[in-house]
């Protein structure tokens, strides 16, 4: 795929360059609680603007239902992008309508505009090729060149990700080039020992990557809500913990296969439990109890890995040469259940491994818990995209950027 360096060498001054970014940031009302994705794409946008391009930035945010919804407006993201660029950023209040056309037409060389949330138009996510293509046609009218730099969306067959590059000369932005280069280090000629840490709520979200990584990893550490399906698969009582009962047979199969392949599966040996889920808004004290992982009371819920598990996981990561981490170890948003996630992050910081934090909640946790991002090998902007790449799937947004 063409790089942005090659695109800049050809010259972009005076050209309208459409940048498909990922500005899908978490919001509390209109306040951005984690601007990591905006900061990640800023270098590409800045390079294009400095070269004299008229930059048109587009993204999705959240899951609106194909129609405008003020709760999912990109206006806060546009304002934050302007702060990071140190320049005024124009904002179009629609995607391909009158405001978008006028905003783009008013751009001068080196200026930047952000379009409103792409998912306010049903054509962006439509499964109908014609409807999706029609929306891509209208987006193409706003630009001369396409730059794909929204790694968090490249696993989606959406109009702005998959169809639009076919309609314009295209290149990959710096962020996508970096992300792909990092993921290749996790799949080709991997430095060993190779440890994978998987957490988060649902084991079903991770089965594909577990299946693929069983052939590549030396050890797999499990935490978060998905750990309780693994513990159930081992025959343990999990109380009222998050459980995907229908996935227990699949998990048992993976545990057996791992044993046959010599891959070490590491499960929690103790957990923090409580009778009810904590209040994440008030952060009221939850007073959790620590119990052995095979002794969770029937009326209680596991919400974080315990102190012995933290020590165990840190030891399992200490000698690793490569680590991929996706998913928190517990309800890290509450201080009573943040220690497990913090312990894994600290173990990566302390190790000499090439460490990749696989986007989503893990990336947010690293920042929220106060870690220096530069202490990790790479913090991905795309949780789902990273996982699908590691599963060996073809990602539509990357395929569309190939020449």
CSV table of C-alpha atoms in Angstrom, one decimal:
chain,number,residue,atom,x,y,z
A,1,UNK,CA,0.0,0.0,0.0
A,2,UNK,CA,1.1,3.5,-0.7
A,3,UNK,CA,2.5,5.4,2.3
A,4,UNK,CA,1.9,9.0,3.3
A,5,UNK,CA,5.5,9.7,2.6
A,6,UNK,CA,5.0,8.7,-1.0
A,7,UNK,CA,1.8,10.8,-1.2
A,8,UNK,CA,3.6,13.8,0.2
A,9,UNK,CA,6.4,13.4,-2.3
A,10,UNK,CA,3.9,13.6,-5.1
A,11,UNK,CA,2.5,16.8,-3.7
A,12,UNK,CA,-0.7,17.6,-1.9
A,13,UNK,CA,-0.7,21.4,-1.8
A,14,UNK,CA,-4.2,22.7,-2.8
A,15,UNK,CA,-5.7,19.2,-2.9
A,16,UNK,CA,-8.6,18.1,-0.8
A,17,UNK,CA,-7.4,15.2,1.2
A,18,UNK,CA,-10.0,13.0,3.0
A,19,UNK,CA,-8.6,11.5,6.1
A,20,UNK,CA,-10.7,8.6,7.5
A,21,UNK,CA,-9.6,8.9,11.2
A,22,UNK,CA,-10.9,7.2,14.3
A,23,UNK,CA,-12.1,9.9,16.6
A,24,UNK,CA,-14.4,7.5,18.5
A,25,UNK,CA,-13.5,8.8,21.9
A,26,UNK,CA,-15.4,8.2,25.2
A,27,UNK,CA,-17.6,11.1,26.3
A,28,UNK,CA,-19.2,12.1,29.6
A,29,UNK,CA,-21.8,14.4,28.1
A,30,UNK,CA,-19.7,16.6,25.9
A,31,UNK,CA,-16.5,16.1,27.9
A,32,UNK,CA,-13.9,13.7,26.4
A,33,UNK,CA,-12.6,11.4,29.0
A,34,UNK,CA,-9.7,9.9,27.0
A,35,UNK,CA,-8.3,11.7,23.9
A,36,UNK,CA,-5.8,9.0,23.0
A,37,UNK,CA,-7.3,8.3,19.6
A,38,UNK,CA,-7.3,12.0,18.6
A,39,UNK,CA,-3.7,12.3,19.7
A,40,UNK,CA,-2.8,9.2,17.7
A,41,UNK,CA,-4.0,10.6,14.4
A,42,UNK,CA,-2.8,14.1,14.9
A,43,UNK,CA,0.6,13.6,13.3
A,44,UNK,CA,-0.9,12.5,10.0
A,45,UNK,CA,-3.3,15.4,9.9
A,46,UNK,CA,-0.6,17.8,10.8
A,47,UNK,CA,1.8,16.5,8.1
A,48,UNK,CA,-0.8,16.9,5.5
A,49,UNK,CA,-1.8,20.4,6.6
A,50,UNK,CA,1.8,21.5,6.8
A,51,UNK,CA,2.2,20.3,3.2
A,52,UNK,CA,-0.6,22.6,2.1
A,53,UNK,CA,-3.4,20.1,1.8
A,54,UNK,CA,-7.0,21.0,2.5
A,55,UNK,CA,-7.7,18.3,5.1
A,56,UNK,CA,-11.2,16.8,5.5
A,57,UNK,CA,-11.3,14.6,8.5
A,58,UNK,CA,-14.1,12.1,9.0
A,59,UNK,CA,-14.9,9.5,11.6
A,60,UNK,CA,-17.7,7.7,13.5
A,61,UNK,CA,-18.5,8.0,17.2
A,62,UNK,CA,-20.6,5.5,19.1
A,63,UNK,CA,-23.5,3.6,17.6
A,64,UNK,CA,-26.2,6.1,16.4
A,65,UNK,CA,-29.0,4.5,14.4
A,66,UNK,CA,-28.2,6.0,11.0
A,67,UNK,CA,-29.7,9.4,11.9
A,68,UNK,CA,-28.4,12.5,13.7
A,69,UNK,CA,-28.2,12.2,17.4
A,70,UNK,CA,-26.7,15.1,19.5
A,71,UNK,CA,-25.3,12.6,22.0
A,72,UNK,CA,-22.9,11.2,19.4
A,73,UNK,CA,-21.8,14.5,17.8
A,74,UNK,CA,-18.1,14.8,16.8
A,75,UNK,CA,-18.1,18.5,17.8
A,76,UNK,CA,-16.1,17.9,21.0
A,77,UNK,CA,-13.6,15.8,19.1
A,78,UNK,CA,-13.2,18.5,16.5
A,79,UNK,CA,-12.6,21.1,19.2
A,80,UNK,CA,-10.0,18.9,20.9
A,81,UNK,CA,-8.3,18.2,17.5
A,82,UNK,CA,-8.0,22.0,17.0
A,83,UNK,CA,-6.3,22.3,20.5
A,84,UNK,CA,-3.8,19.6,19.6
A,85,UNK,CA,-3.0,21.1,16.2
A,86,UNK,CA,-2.8,24.6,17.6
A,87,UNK,CA,-5.1,25.8,14.8
A,88,UNK,CA,-8.8,26.5,14.2
A,89,UNK,CA,-10.6,23.4,12.9
A,90,UNK,CA,-13.8,24.0,11.0
A,91,UNK,CA,-16.8,21.7,11.8
A,92,UNK,CA,-19.5,20.6,9.3
A,93,UNK,CA,-22.8,19.9,11.0
A,94,UNK,CA,-23.6,17.1,8.5
A,95,UNK,CA,-21.7,14.5,6.5
A,96,UNK,CA,-22.4,15.1,2.8
A,97,UNK,CA,-25.1,17.8,3.0
A,98,UNK,CA,-25.1,21.5,2.6
A,99,UNK,CA,-22.9,22.2,5.6
A,100,UNK,CA,-20.2,19.6,4.6
A,101,UNK,CA,-20.1,21.0,1.0
A,102,UNK,CA,-19.8,24.6,2.2
A,103,UNK,CA,-17.3,23.8,4.9
A,104,UNK,CA,-15.0,21.9,2.5
A,105,UNK,CA,-15.4,24.6,-0.2
A,106,UNK,CA,-14.3,27.3,2.2
A,107,UNK,CA,-11.0,25.5,3.1
A,108,UNK,CA,-7.8,27.1,2.1
A,109,UNK,CA,-4.4,25.4,1.8
A,110,UNK,CA,-3.3,24.0,5.1
A,111,UNK,CA,-6.7,24.2,6.8
A,112,UNK,CA,-8.5,21.4,8.5
A,113,UNK,CA,-12.2,20.6,8.7
A,114,UNK,CA,-14.1,17.8,10.5
A,115,UNK,CA,-17.3,16.3,9.2
A,116,UNK,CA,-20.1,15.3,11.5
A,117,UNK,CA,-20.4,11.7,12.6
A,118,UNK,CA,-20.4,9.4,9.5
A,119,UNK,CA,-22.9,7.0,11.2
A,120,UNK,CA,-25.5,9.8,11.1
A,121,UNK,CA,-26.0,8.5,7.5
A,122,UNK,CA,-27.4,5.0,7.2
A,123,UNK,CA,-25.3,4.4,4.1
A,124,UNK,CA,-22.1,4.3,6.2
A,125,UNK,CA,-22.8,1.0,7.8
A,126,UNK,CA,-25.4,-0.5,5.4
A,127,UNK,CA,-25.0,-4.1,4.4
A,128,UNK,CA,-26.5,-3.2,1.0
A,129,UNK,CA,-23.6,-2.6,-1.4
A,130,UNK,CA,-25.6,-0.1,-3.5
A,131,UNK,CA,-26.7,2.0,-0.5
A,132,UNK,CA,-23.2,2.0,0.9
A,133,UNK,CA,-21.7,2.8,-2.5
A,134,UNK,CA,-24.1,5.7,-3.0
A,135,UNK,CA,-22.9,7.2,0.3
A,136,UNK,CA,-19.3,6.7,-0.7
A,137,UNK,CA,-20.0,8.5,-4.0
A,138,UNK,CA,-21.2,11.5,-2.2
A,139,UNK,CA,-18.2,11.5,0.2
A,140,UNK,CA,-15.9,11.2,-2.8
A,141,UNK,CA,-17.3,14.5,-4.2
A,142,UNK,CA,-15.7,16.2,-1.2
A,143,UNK,CA,-12.1,15.1,-1.9
A,144,UNK,CA,-9.3,14.5,-4.4
A,145,UNK,CA,-7.3,12.0,-2.4
A,146,UNK,CA,-8.1,9.5,0.4
A,147,UNK,CA,-5.9,8.7,3.4
A,148,UNK,CA,-6.9,5.8,5.6
A,149,UNK,CA,-5.7,6.3,9.2
A,150,UNK,CA,-8.6,5.1,11.3
A,151,UNK,CA,-7.1,1.8,12.4
A,152,UNK,CA,-9.9,1.2,14.9
A,153,UNK,CA,-12.4,0.9,12.0
A,154,UNK,CA,-10.4,-1.1,9.4
A,155,UNK,CA,-12.2,-4.3,10.4
A,156,UNK,CA,-15.5,-2.8,9.3
A,157,UNK,CA,-16.8,-3.0,5.7
A,158,UNK,CA,-18.2,0.5,5.9
A,159,UNK,CA,-18.5,3.1,3.2
A,160,UNK,CA,-15.8,5.4,4.4
A,161,UNK,CA,-13.5,2.6,5.2
A,162,UNK,CA,-14.0,0.1,2.3
A,163,UNK,CA,-15.9,1.7,-0.6
A,164,UNK,CA,-14.4,5.2,-0.6
A,165,UNK,CA,-10.8,4.2,-1.2
A,166,UNK,CA,-11.8,2.5,-4.5
A,167,UNK,CA,-13.1,5.9,-5.7
A,168,UNK,CA,-10.1,8.0,-5.0
A,169,UNK,CA,-6.3,7.8,-5.2
A,170,UNK,CA,-5.4,6.4,-1.7
A,171,UNK,CA,-2.6,5.9,0.8
A,172,UNK,CA,-2.2,4.7,4.3
A,173,UNK,CA,-1.6,7.2,7.1
A,174,UNK,CA,1.2,7.0,9.6
A,175,UNK,CA,-1.0,5.5,12.3
A,176,UNK,CA,-2.1,2.6,10.2
A,177,UNK,CA,1.4,1.9,9.0
A,178,UNK,CA,2.6,1.8,12.6
A,179,UNK,CA,-0.2,-0.4,13.8
A,180,UNK,CA,0.3,-3.0,11.0
A,181,UNK,CA,4.1,-3.0,11.6
A,182,UNK,CA,3.5,-3.7,15.3
A,183,UNK,CA,1.0,-6.5,14.7
A,184,UNK,CA,3.4,-8.2,12.3
A,185,UNK,CA,5.8,-8.4,15.2
A,186,UNK,CA,3.2,-10.4,17.0
A,187,UNK,CA,2.6,-12.8,14.2
A,188,UNK,CA,5.8,-13.1,12.2
A,189,UNK,CA,9.2,-14.0,13.7
A,190,UNK,CA,8.0,-13.4,17.2
A,191,UNK,CA,10.7,-12.9,20.0
A,192,UNK,CA,10.1,-15.5,22.7
A,193,UNK,CA,8.9,-16.2,25.3
A,194,UNK,CA,5.6,-14.8,23.9
A,195,UNK,CA,3.0,-14.1,26.5
A,196,UNK,CA,-0.6,-13.1,25.8
A,197,UNK,CA,-2.8,-11.5,28.5
A,198,UNK,CA,-6.6,-11.5,27.7
A,199,UNK,CA,-9.3,-9.9,29.9
A,200,UNK,CA,-12.5,-8.0,29.4
A,201,UNK,CA,-16.1,-9.1,29.8
A,202,UNK,CA,-16.9,-11.7,27.3
A,203,UNK,CA,-14.9,-14.9,26.4
A,204,UNK,CA,-16.9,-15.1,23.1
A,205,UNK,CA,-15.2,-11.9,22.0
A,206,UNK,CA,-11.8,-13.5,22.4
A,207,UNK,CA,-12.3,-17.1,21.2
A,208,UNK,CA,-11.1,-16.4,17.7
A,209,UNK,CA,-7.8,-14.9,18.8
A,210,UNK,CA,-7.3,-17.6,21.4
A,211,UNK,CA,-7.8,-20.2,18.6
A,212,UNK,CA,-5.2,-18.5,16.4
A,213,UNK,CA,-2.7,-17.7,19.2
A,214,UNK,CA,-2.6,-21.2,20.5
A,215,UNK,CA,-0.3,-21.9,17.6
A,216,UNK,CA,1.9,-19.0,18.4
A,217,UNK,CA,2.0,-18.1,22.1
A,218,UNK,CA,4.0,-19.7,24.8
A,219,UNK,CA,1.6,-18.8,27.6
A,220,UNK,CA,-1.8,-17.2,27.9
A,221,UNK,CA,-3.0,-15.4,31.0
A,222,UNK,CA,-6.7,-14.9,31.6
A,223,UNK,CA,-8.5,-12.2,33.7
A,224,UNK,CA,-11.5,-10.0,33.7
A,225,UNK,CA,-15.1,-11.2,33.4
A,226,UNK,CA,-14.1,-13.8,30.9
A,227,UNK,CA,-12.0,-15.6,33.5
A,228,UNK,CA,-15.2,-16.9,35.2
A,229,UNK,CA,-16.2,-18.9,32.2
A,230,UNK,CA,-12.7,-20.5,32.3
A,231,UNK,CA,-13.0,-21.2,36.0
A,232,UNK,CA,-16.4,-22.8,35.4
A,233,UNK,CA,-14.9,-24.9,32.6
A,234,UNK,CA,-12.4,-26.2,35.2
A,235,UNK,CA,-15.4,-27.2,37.4
A,236,UNK,CA,-15.3,-24.4,39.9
A,237,UNK,CA,-18.2,-22.5,41.5
A,238,UNK,CA,-18.3,-18.9,40.2
A,239,UNK,CA,-21.3,-17.5,42.1
A,240,UNK,CA,-23.1,-14.7,40.3
A,241,UNK,CA,-20.0,-13.7,38.4
A,242,UNK,CA,-20.2,-12.9,34.7
A,243,UNK,CA,-20.6,-16.2,32.9
A,244,UNK,CA,-21.2,-17.4,29.4
A,245,UNK,CA,-22.4,-20.9,30.1
A,246,UNK,CA,-22.8,-21.7,26.4
A,247,UNK,CA,-19.1,-21.1,25.9
A,248,UNK,CA,-17.9,-23.6,28.5
A,249,UNK,CA,-17.6,-26.5,26.1
A,250,UNK,CA,-15.5,-24.4,23.7
A,251,UNK,CA,-13.3,-23.2,26.6
A,252,UNK,CA,-12.8,-26.8,27.7
A,253,UNK,CA,-11.7,-27.6,24.2
A,254,UNK,CA,-9.1,-24.8,24.2
A,255,UNK,CA,-7.7,-25.8,27.5
A,256,UNK,CA,-7.3,-29.4,26.3
A,257,UNK,CA,-5.7,-28.2,23.1
A,258,UNK,CA,-3.3,-25.9,24.9
A,259,UNK,CA,-2.1,-28.8,27.0
A,260,UNK,CA,-1.5,-30.9,23.9
A,261,UNK,CA,0.5,-28.0,22.3
A,262,UNK,CA,2.5,-27.2,25.4
A,263,UNK,CA,1.0,-23.8,25.7
A,264,UNK,CA,0.6,-22.7,29.4
A,265,UNK,CA,-2.8,-21.4,30.3
A,266,UNK,CA,-2.7,-19.3,33.5
A,267,UNK,CA,-5.9,-18.7,35.4
A,268,UNK,CA,-6.6,-16.7,38.5
A,269,UNK,CA,-5.8,-18.4,41.8
A,270,UNK,CA,-7.7,-15.8,43.9
A,271,UNK,CA,-10.3,-13.1,43.1
A,272,UNK,CA,-12.0,-10.1,44.7
A,273,UNK,CA,-15.7,-10.7,45.2
A,274,UNK,CA,-18.7,-8.7,46.4
A,275,UNK,CA,-22.5,-9.2,46.6
A,276,UNK,CA,-23.2,-6.4,44.0
A,277,UNK,CA,-21.6,-4.5,41.2
A,278,UNK,CA,-19.9,-1.3,42.4
A,279,UNK,CA,-21.2,2.2,41.7
A,280,UNK,CA,-18.9,3.5,39.1
A,281,UNK,CA,-20.2,7.1,39.2
A,282,UNK,CA,-19.9,7.8,42.9
A,283,UNK,CA,-16.9,5.4,43.4
A,284,UNK,CA,-18.5,4.5,46.8
A,285,UNK,CA,-16.4,2.0,48.8
A,286,UNK,CA,-17.3,-1.5,47.8
A,287,UNK,CA,-15.5,-3.5,50.6
A,288,UNK,CA,-14.6,-6.5,48.5
A,289,UNK,CA,-13.4,-9.8,50.0
A,290,UNK,CA,-10.6,-11.9,48.6
A,291,UNK,CA,-11.3,-15.6,48.1
A,292,UNK,CA,-9.6,-18.5,46.4
A,293,UNK,CA,-10.6,-18.8,42.7
A,294,UNK,CA,-12.2,-22.2,43.4
A,295,UNK,CA,-14.1,-20.9,46.5
A,296,UNK,CA,-16.3,-18.1,45.2
A,297,UNK,CA,-19.5,-17.9,47.3
A,298,UNK,CA,-22.7,-18.7,45.5
A,299,UNK,CA,-24.2,-15.3,46.3
A,300,UNK,CA,-21.1,-13.2,45.3
A,301,UNK,CA,-19.5,-11.9,42.1
A,302,UNK,CA,-15.9,-11.8,41.0
A,303,UNK,CA,-14.8,-8.3,40.1
A,304,UNK,CA,-11.0,-8.4,39.9
A,305,UNK,CA,-8.0,-10.8,40.2
A,306,UNK,CA,-6.6,-11.1,43.8
A,307,UNK,CA,-3.2,-10.3,45.2
A,308,UNK,CA,-1.7,-13.8,44.8
A,309,UNK,CA,-2.8,-13.8,41.1
A,310,UNK,CA,-1.3,-10.4,40.6
A,311,UNK,CA,2.0,-11.7,41.9
A,312,UNK,CA,1.6,-14.8,39.7
A,313,UNK,CA,0.9,-12.9,36.6
A,314,UNK,CA,3.8,-10.5,37.2
A,315,UNK,CA,6.1,-13.5,37.5
A,316,UNK,CA,4.8,-15.0,34.3
A,317,UNK,CA,5.4,-11.7,32.4
A,318,UNK,CA,8.8,-11.0,33.9
A,319,UNK,CA,10.9,-13.1,31.4
A,320,UNK,CA,8.7,-12.5,28.4
A,321,UNK,CA,10.3,-11.1,25.3
A,322,UNK,CA,7.0,-10.2,23.6
A,323,UNK,CA,3.6,-9.5,25.3
A,324,UNK,CA,0.2,-8.7,23.8
A,325,UNK,CA,-2.4,-7.5,26.3
A,326,UNK,CA,-6.0,-6.9,25.5
A,327,UNK,CA,-8.7,-6.4,28.1
A,328,UNK,CA,-8.6,-5.3,31.8
A,329,UNK,CA,-8.3,-7.7,34.7
A,330,UNK,CA,-11.3,-6.3,36.6
A,331,UNK,CA,-13.6,-3.3,36.9
A,332,UNK,CA,-10.7,-0.9,36.8
A,333,UNK,CA,-13.0,2.1,36.7
A,334,UNK,CA,-13.6,1.6,40.4
A,335,UNK,CA,-10.5,2.1,42.7
A,336,UNK,CA,-11.4,-1.0,44.7
A,337,UNK,CA,-11.1,-3.2,41.6
A,338,UNK,CA,-8.3,-1.5,39.7
A,339,UNK,CA,-5.3,-3.3,41.3
A,340,UNK,CA,-5.3,-6.3,39.0
A,341,UNK,CA,-5.2,-4.2,35.8
A,342,UNK,CA,-2.6,-1.9,37.4
A,343,UNK,CA,-0.5,-4.9,38.3
A,344,UNK,CA,-0.5,-6.2,34.7
A,345,UNK,CA,0.4,-2.7,33.4
A,346,UNK,CA,3.2,-2.4,35.9
A,347,UNK,CA,4.5,-5.8,35.0
A,348,UNK,CA,4.8,-4.7,31.4
A,349,UNK,CA,6.5,-1.5,32.4
A,350,UNK,CA,9.0,-3.4,34.5
A,351,UNK,CA,9.8,-6.1,31.9
A,352,UNK,CA,12.1,-5.8,29.0
A,353,UNK,CA,9.5,-7.2,26.6
A,354,UNK,CA,8.2,-5.6,23.5
A,355,UNK,CA,4.8,-4.9,24.9
A,356,UNK,CA,1.6,-4.1,22.9
A,357,UNK,CA,-1.5,-2.9,24.7
A,358,UNK,CA,-4.3,-3.9,22.4
A,359,UNK,CA,-6.6,-0.9,22.3
A,360,UNK,CA,-10.1,-0.4,23.8
A,361,UNK,CA,-10.5,-0.6,27.5
A,362,UNK,CA,-6.8,-1.7,28.1
A,363,UNK,CA,-5.5,1.5,26.4
A,364,UNK,CA,-8.0,3.6,28.4
A,365,UNK,CA,-7.0,1.9,31.6
A,366,UNK,CA,-3.3,2.6,31.0
A,367,UNK,CA,-4.0,6.3,30.7
A,368,UNK,CA,-6.6,6.5,33.5
A,369,UNK,CA,-4.4,4.7,35.9
A,370,UNK,CA,-1.6,7.2,35.3
A,371,UNK,CA,1.0,5.2,33.4
A,372,UNK,CA,3.4,6.8,30.9
A,373,UNK,CA,2.4,5.6,27.5
A,374,UNK,CA,6.0,5.7,26.4
A,375,UNK,CA,6.8,3.0,28.9
A,376,UNK,CA,5.1,0.5,26.6
A,377,UNK,CA,6.2,-0.8,23.2
A,378,UNK,CA,3.0,0.3,21.6
A,379,UNK,CA,-0.6,1.2,22.6
A,380,UNK,CA,-3.0,0.3,19.9
A,381,UNK,CA,-6.0,2.5,18.9
A,382,UNK,CA,-8.0,-0.5,17.7
A,383,UNK,CA,-9.1,-3.2,20.0
A,384,UNK,CA,-11.4,-5.1,17.7
A,385,UNK,CA,-9.2,-4.5,14.7
A,386,UNK,CA,-6.1,-5.7,16.5
A,387,UNK,CA,-7.9,-8.9,17.6
A,388,UNK,CA,-9.2,-9.7,14.1
A,389,UNK,CA,-5.7,-9.1,12.6
A,390,UNK,CA,-4.3,-11.6,15.2
A,391,UNK,CA,-7.0,-14.0,14.2
A,392,UNK,CA,-5.6,-14.0,10.7
A,393,UNK,CA,-8.7,-12.4,9.2
A,394,UNK,CA,-8.6,-10.1,6.1
A,395,UNK,CA,-9.5,-6.6,7.3
A,396,UNK,CA,-11.6,-4.7,4.7
A,397,UNK,CA,-10.1,-1.3,5.4
A,398,UNK,CA,-6.6,-2.6,4.9
A,399,UNK,CA,-7.5,-4.6,1.8
A,400,UNK,CA,-9.0,-1.4,0.3
A,401,UNK,CA,-5.7,0.4,0.7
A,402,UNK,CA,-3.7,-2.1,-1.2
A,403,UNK,CA,-2.8,-1.1,-4.7
